[in-house]
CSV table of C-alpha atoms in Angstrom, one decimal:
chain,number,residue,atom,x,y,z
M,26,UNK,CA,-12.6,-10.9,16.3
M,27,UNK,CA,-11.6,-9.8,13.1
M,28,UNK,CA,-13.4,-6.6,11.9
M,29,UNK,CA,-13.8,-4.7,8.5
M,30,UNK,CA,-14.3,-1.0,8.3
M,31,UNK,CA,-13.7,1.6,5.7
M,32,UNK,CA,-11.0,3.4,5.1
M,33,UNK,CA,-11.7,7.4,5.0
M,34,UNK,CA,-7.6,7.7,4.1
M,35,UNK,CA,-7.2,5.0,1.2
M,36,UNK,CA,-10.9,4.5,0.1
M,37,UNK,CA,-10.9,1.0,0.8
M,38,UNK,CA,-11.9,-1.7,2.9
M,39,UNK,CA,-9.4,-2.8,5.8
M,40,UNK,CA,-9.1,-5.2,8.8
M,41,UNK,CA,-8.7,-4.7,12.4
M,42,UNK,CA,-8.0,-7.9,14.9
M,43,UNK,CA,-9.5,-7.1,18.2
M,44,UNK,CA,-8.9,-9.7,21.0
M,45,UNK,CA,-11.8,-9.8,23.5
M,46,UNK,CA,-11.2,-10.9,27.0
M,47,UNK,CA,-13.7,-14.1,28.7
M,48,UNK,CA,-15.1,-11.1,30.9
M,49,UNK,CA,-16.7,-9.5,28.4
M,50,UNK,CA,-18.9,-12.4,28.0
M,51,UNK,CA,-19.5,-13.2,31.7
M,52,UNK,CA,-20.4,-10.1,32.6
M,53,UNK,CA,-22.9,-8.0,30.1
M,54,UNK,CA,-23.3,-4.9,31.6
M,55,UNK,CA,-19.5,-4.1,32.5
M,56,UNK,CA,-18.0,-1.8,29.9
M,57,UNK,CA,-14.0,-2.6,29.3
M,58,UNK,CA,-10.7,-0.5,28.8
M,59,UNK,CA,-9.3,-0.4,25.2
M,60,UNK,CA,-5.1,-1.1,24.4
M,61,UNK,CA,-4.3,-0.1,20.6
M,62,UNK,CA,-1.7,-2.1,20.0
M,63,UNK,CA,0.5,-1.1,16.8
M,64,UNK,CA,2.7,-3.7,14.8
M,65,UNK,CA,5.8,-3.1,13.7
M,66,UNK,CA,6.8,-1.6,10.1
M,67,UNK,CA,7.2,-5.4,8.5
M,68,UNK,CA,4.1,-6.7,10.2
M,69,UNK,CA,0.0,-6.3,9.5
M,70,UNK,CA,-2.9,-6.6,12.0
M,71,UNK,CA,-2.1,-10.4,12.3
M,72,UNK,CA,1.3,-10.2,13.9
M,73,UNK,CA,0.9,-9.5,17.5
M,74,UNK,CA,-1.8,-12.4,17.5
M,75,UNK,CA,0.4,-15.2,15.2
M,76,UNK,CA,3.3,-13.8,17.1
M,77,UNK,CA,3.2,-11.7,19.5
M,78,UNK,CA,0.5,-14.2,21.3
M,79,UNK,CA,-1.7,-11.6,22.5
M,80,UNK,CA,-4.5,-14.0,23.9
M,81,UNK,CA,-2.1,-16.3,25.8
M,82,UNK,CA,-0.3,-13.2,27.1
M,83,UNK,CA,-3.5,-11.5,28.8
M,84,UNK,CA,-5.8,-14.7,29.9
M,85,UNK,CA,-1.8,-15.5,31.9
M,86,UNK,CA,-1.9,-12.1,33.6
M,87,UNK,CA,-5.9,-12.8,34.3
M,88,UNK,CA,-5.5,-16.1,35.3
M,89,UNK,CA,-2.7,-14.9,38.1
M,90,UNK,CA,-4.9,-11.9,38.9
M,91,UNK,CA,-2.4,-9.9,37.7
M,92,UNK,CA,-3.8,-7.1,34.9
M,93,UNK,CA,-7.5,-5.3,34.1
M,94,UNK,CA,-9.4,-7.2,31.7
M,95,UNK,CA,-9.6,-4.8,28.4
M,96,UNK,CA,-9.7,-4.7,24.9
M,97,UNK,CA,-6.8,-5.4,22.6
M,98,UNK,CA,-7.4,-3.7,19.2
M,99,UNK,CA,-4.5,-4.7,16.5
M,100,UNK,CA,-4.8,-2.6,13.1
M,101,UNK,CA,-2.7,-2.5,10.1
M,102,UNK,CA,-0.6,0.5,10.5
M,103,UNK,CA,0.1,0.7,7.2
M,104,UNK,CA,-1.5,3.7,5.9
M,105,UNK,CA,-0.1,4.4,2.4
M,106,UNK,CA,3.2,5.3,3.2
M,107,UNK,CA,5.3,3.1,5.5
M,108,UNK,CA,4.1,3.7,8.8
M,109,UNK,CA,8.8,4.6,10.1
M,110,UNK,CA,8.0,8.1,8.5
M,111,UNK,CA,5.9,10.5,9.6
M,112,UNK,CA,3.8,10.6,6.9
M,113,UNK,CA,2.3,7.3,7.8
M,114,UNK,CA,2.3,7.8,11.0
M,115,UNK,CA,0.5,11.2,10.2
M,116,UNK,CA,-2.0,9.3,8.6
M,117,UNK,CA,-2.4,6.5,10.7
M,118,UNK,CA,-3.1,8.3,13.7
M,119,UNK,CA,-6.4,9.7,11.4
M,120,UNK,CA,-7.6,6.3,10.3
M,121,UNK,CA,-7.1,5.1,14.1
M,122,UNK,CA,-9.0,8.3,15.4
M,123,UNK,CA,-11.2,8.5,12.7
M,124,UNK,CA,-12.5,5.0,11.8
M,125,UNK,CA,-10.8,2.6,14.2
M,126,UNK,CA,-11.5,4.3,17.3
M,127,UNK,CA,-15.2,4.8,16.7
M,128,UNK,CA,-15.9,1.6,15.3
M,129,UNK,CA,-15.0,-0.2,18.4
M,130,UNK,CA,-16.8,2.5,20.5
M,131,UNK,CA,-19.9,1.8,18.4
M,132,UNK,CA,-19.6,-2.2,18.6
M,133,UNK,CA,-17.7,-3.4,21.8
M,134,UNK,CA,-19.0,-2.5,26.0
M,135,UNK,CA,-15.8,0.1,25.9
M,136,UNK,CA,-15.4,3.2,28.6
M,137,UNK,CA,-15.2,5.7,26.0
M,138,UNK,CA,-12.7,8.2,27.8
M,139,UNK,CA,-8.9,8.8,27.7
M,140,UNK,CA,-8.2,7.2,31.3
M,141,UNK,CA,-9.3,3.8,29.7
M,142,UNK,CA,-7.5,3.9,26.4
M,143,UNK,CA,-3.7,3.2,25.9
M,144,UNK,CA,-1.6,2.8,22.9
M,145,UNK,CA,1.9,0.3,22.5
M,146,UNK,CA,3.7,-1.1,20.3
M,147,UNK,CA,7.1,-1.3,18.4
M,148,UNK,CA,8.6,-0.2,15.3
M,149,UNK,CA,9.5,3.1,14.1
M,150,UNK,CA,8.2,4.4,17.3
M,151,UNK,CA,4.5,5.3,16.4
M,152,UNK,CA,3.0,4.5,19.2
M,153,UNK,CA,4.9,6.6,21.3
M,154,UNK,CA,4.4,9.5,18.5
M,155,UNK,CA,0.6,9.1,18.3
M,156,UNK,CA,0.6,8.4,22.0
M,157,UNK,CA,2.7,11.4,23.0
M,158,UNK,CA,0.6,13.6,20.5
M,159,UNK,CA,-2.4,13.3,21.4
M,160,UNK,CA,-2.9,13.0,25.0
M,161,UNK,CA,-6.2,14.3,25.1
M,162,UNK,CA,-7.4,11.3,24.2
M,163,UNK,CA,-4.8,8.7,25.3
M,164,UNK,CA,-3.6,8.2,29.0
M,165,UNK,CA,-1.8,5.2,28.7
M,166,UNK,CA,1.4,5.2,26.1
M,167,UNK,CA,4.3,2.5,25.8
M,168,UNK,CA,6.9,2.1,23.2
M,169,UNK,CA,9.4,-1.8,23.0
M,170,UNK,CA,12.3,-0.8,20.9
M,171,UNK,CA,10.0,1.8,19.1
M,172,UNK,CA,12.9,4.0,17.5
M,173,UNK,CA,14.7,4.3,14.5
M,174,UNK,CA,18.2,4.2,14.6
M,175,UNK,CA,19.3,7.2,12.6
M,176,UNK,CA,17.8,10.1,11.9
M,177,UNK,CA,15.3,10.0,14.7
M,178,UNK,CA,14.8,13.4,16.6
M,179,UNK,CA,12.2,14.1,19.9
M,180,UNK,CA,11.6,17.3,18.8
M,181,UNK,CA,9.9,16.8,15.3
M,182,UNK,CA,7.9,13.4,16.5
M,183,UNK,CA,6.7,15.4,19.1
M,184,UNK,CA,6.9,19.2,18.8
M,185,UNK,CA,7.2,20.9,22.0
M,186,UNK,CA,6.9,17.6,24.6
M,187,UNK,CA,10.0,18.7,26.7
M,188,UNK,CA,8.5,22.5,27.4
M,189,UNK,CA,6.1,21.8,29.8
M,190,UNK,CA,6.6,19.0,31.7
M,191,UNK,CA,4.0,19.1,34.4
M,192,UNK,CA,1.3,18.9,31.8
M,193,UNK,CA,3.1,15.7,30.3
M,194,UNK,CA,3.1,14.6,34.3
M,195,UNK,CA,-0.5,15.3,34.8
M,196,UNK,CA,-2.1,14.1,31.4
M,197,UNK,CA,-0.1,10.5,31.6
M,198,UNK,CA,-0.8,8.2,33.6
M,199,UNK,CA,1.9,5.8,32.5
M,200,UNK,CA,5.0,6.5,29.9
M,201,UNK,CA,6.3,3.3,29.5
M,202,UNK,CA,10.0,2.8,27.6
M,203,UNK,CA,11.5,-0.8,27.0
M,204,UNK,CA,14.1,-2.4,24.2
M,205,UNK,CA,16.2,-5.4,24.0
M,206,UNK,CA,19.7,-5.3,25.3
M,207,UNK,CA,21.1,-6.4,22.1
M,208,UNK,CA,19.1,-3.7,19.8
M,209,UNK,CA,20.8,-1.8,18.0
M,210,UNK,CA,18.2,1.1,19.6
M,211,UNK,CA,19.3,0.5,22.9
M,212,UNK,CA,21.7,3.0,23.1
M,213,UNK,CA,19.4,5.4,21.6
M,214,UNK,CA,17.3,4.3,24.4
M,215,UNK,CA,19.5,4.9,27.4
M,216,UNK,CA,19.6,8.7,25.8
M,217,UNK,CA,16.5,9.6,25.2
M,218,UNK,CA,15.8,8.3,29.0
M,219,UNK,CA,18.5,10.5,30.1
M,220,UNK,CA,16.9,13.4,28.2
M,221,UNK,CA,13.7,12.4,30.3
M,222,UNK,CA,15.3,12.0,33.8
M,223,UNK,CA,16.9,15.5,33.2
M,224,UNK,CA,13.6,17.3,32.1
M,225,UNK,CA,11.4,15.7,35.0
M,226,UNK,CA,9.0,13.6,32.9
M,227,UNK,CA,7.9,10.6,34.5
M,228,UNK,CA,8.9,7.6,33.0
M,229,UNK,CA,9.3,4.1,33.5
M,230,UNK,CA,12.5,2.0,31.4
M,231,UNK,CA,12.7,-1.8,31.0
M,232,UNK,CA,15.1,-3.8,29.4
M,233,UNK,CA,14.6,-7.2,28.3
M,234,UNK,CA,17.5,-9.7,26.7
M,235,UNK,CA,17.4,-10.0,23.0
M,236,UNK,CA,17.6,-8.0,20.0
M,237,UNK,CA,14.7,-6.5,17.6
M,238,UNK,CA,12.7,-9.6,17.9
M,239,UNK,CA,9.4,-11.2,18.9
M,240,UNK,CA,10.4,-12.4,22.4
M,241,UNK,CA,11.6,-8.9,23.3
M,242,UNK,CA,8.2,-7.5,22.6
M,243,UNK,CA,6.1,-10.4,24.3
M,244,UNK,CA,8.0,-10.2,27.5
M,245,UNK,CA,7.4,-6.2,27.8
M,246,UNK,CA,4.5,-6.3,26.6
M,247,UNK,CA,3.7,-8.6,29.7
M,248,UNK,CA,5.5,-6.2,31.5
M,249,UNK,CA,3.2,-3.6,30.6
M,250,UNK,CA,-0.2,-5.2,30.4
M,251,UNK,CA,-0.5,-4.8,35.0
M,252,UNK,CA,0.7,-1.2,34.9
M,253,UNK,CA,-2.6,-0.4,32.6
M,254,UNK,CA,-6.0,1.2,34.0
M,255,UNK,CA,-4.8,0.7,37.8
M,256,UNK,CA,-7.3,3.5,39.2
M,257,UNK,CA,-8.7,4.9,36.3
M,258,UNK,CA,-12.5,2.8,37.0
């Protein structure tokens, strides 16, 4: 489905893609998960459909029995500023709370509650920052090949994430990690996992061959897809 709401950030109209699984149709009274899946920074609501072959990737997993049926919502994360710096992602996450978030809420058979919404994606890791920041309303956060290569630092995308982590145990329910072997990330990856095995915060890391690139993402994203929502219905 492609959707148009309003804009309370830029004033405007935009669009969100939202894929809806052949459940939803069979069975009317069964309210669905929701996965907020975020493009990369060169990429717009359209990309994980034209190329990240969202629909093909799911009905697979459903066909083999092998993932929930839910919601995919794609929107533009491209919020005035780019959406590598903070200050998009700042003001992403408030269009996505703020008017993405309620519009499918209002619109779609959804279980409006943390344990049944997850956020992924790739690029200039803002899924993983939105994700990580706001766990009172997210349970479910994954990041393929989500970093910047320089100048990226834990501690200012997520203030405070390393103090306590038996919170960050309890709240998620999955903290899913994955890049490309050939990424120039990688590396950056293997640390930041590191920094995540020493401070006890449950994790899971994948690796999948390839650089920065559309297959990478496909294949973890079909890697992540039968982790999500296990026990939370």
């Amino acid at each position: 489905h492609y959707r148009t709401y309003r804009s309370t950030q830029l004033k405007t109209f935009r669009n969100v893609v939202i894929y809806v699984p052949p459940d939803y149709d069979r069975h009317p009274r069964r309210k669905f998960p929701v996965l907020y899946l975020l493009h990369g920074g060169a990429e717009s609501e359209e990309g994980w459909v034209r190329l990240g072959r969202v629909p093909a990737i799911e009905e697979n997993l459903l066909a083999r029995h092998q993932a929930v049926p839910m919601l995919v919502v794609m929107p533009n994360g491209n919020v005035g500023d780019s959406m590598v710096t903070m200050e998009g992602i700042d003001a992403f996450a408030r269009e996505l709370f703020d008017d993405i978030v309620p519009l499918v809420e209002k619109n779609y058979r959804v279980e409006a509650n943390r344990e049944n919404r997850a956020i992924a994606g790739w690029g200039g890791g803002p899924s993983f920052t939105v994700g990580l920041r706001n766990l009172d309303k997210l349970a479910w956060v994954g990041e393929f090949d989500g970093f910047g290569v320089a100048g990226w630092d834990l501690e200012k995308q997520v203030p405070g994430f390393l103090k306590d982590p038996a919170s960050v145990n309890q709240k998620l329910k999955l903290f899913f990690l994955g890049c490309g072997t050939e990424d120039p990330r990688y590396q950056m990856h293997l640390r930041l996992v590191d920094v995540f095995k020493r401070n006890r915060i449950r994790h899971e890391f994948h690796e999948s061959p390839g650089d920065h690139e559309w297959k990478v993402f496909r294949h973890l994203l079909a890697e992540f897809m039968p982790k999500l929502f296990r026990g939370s219905r």
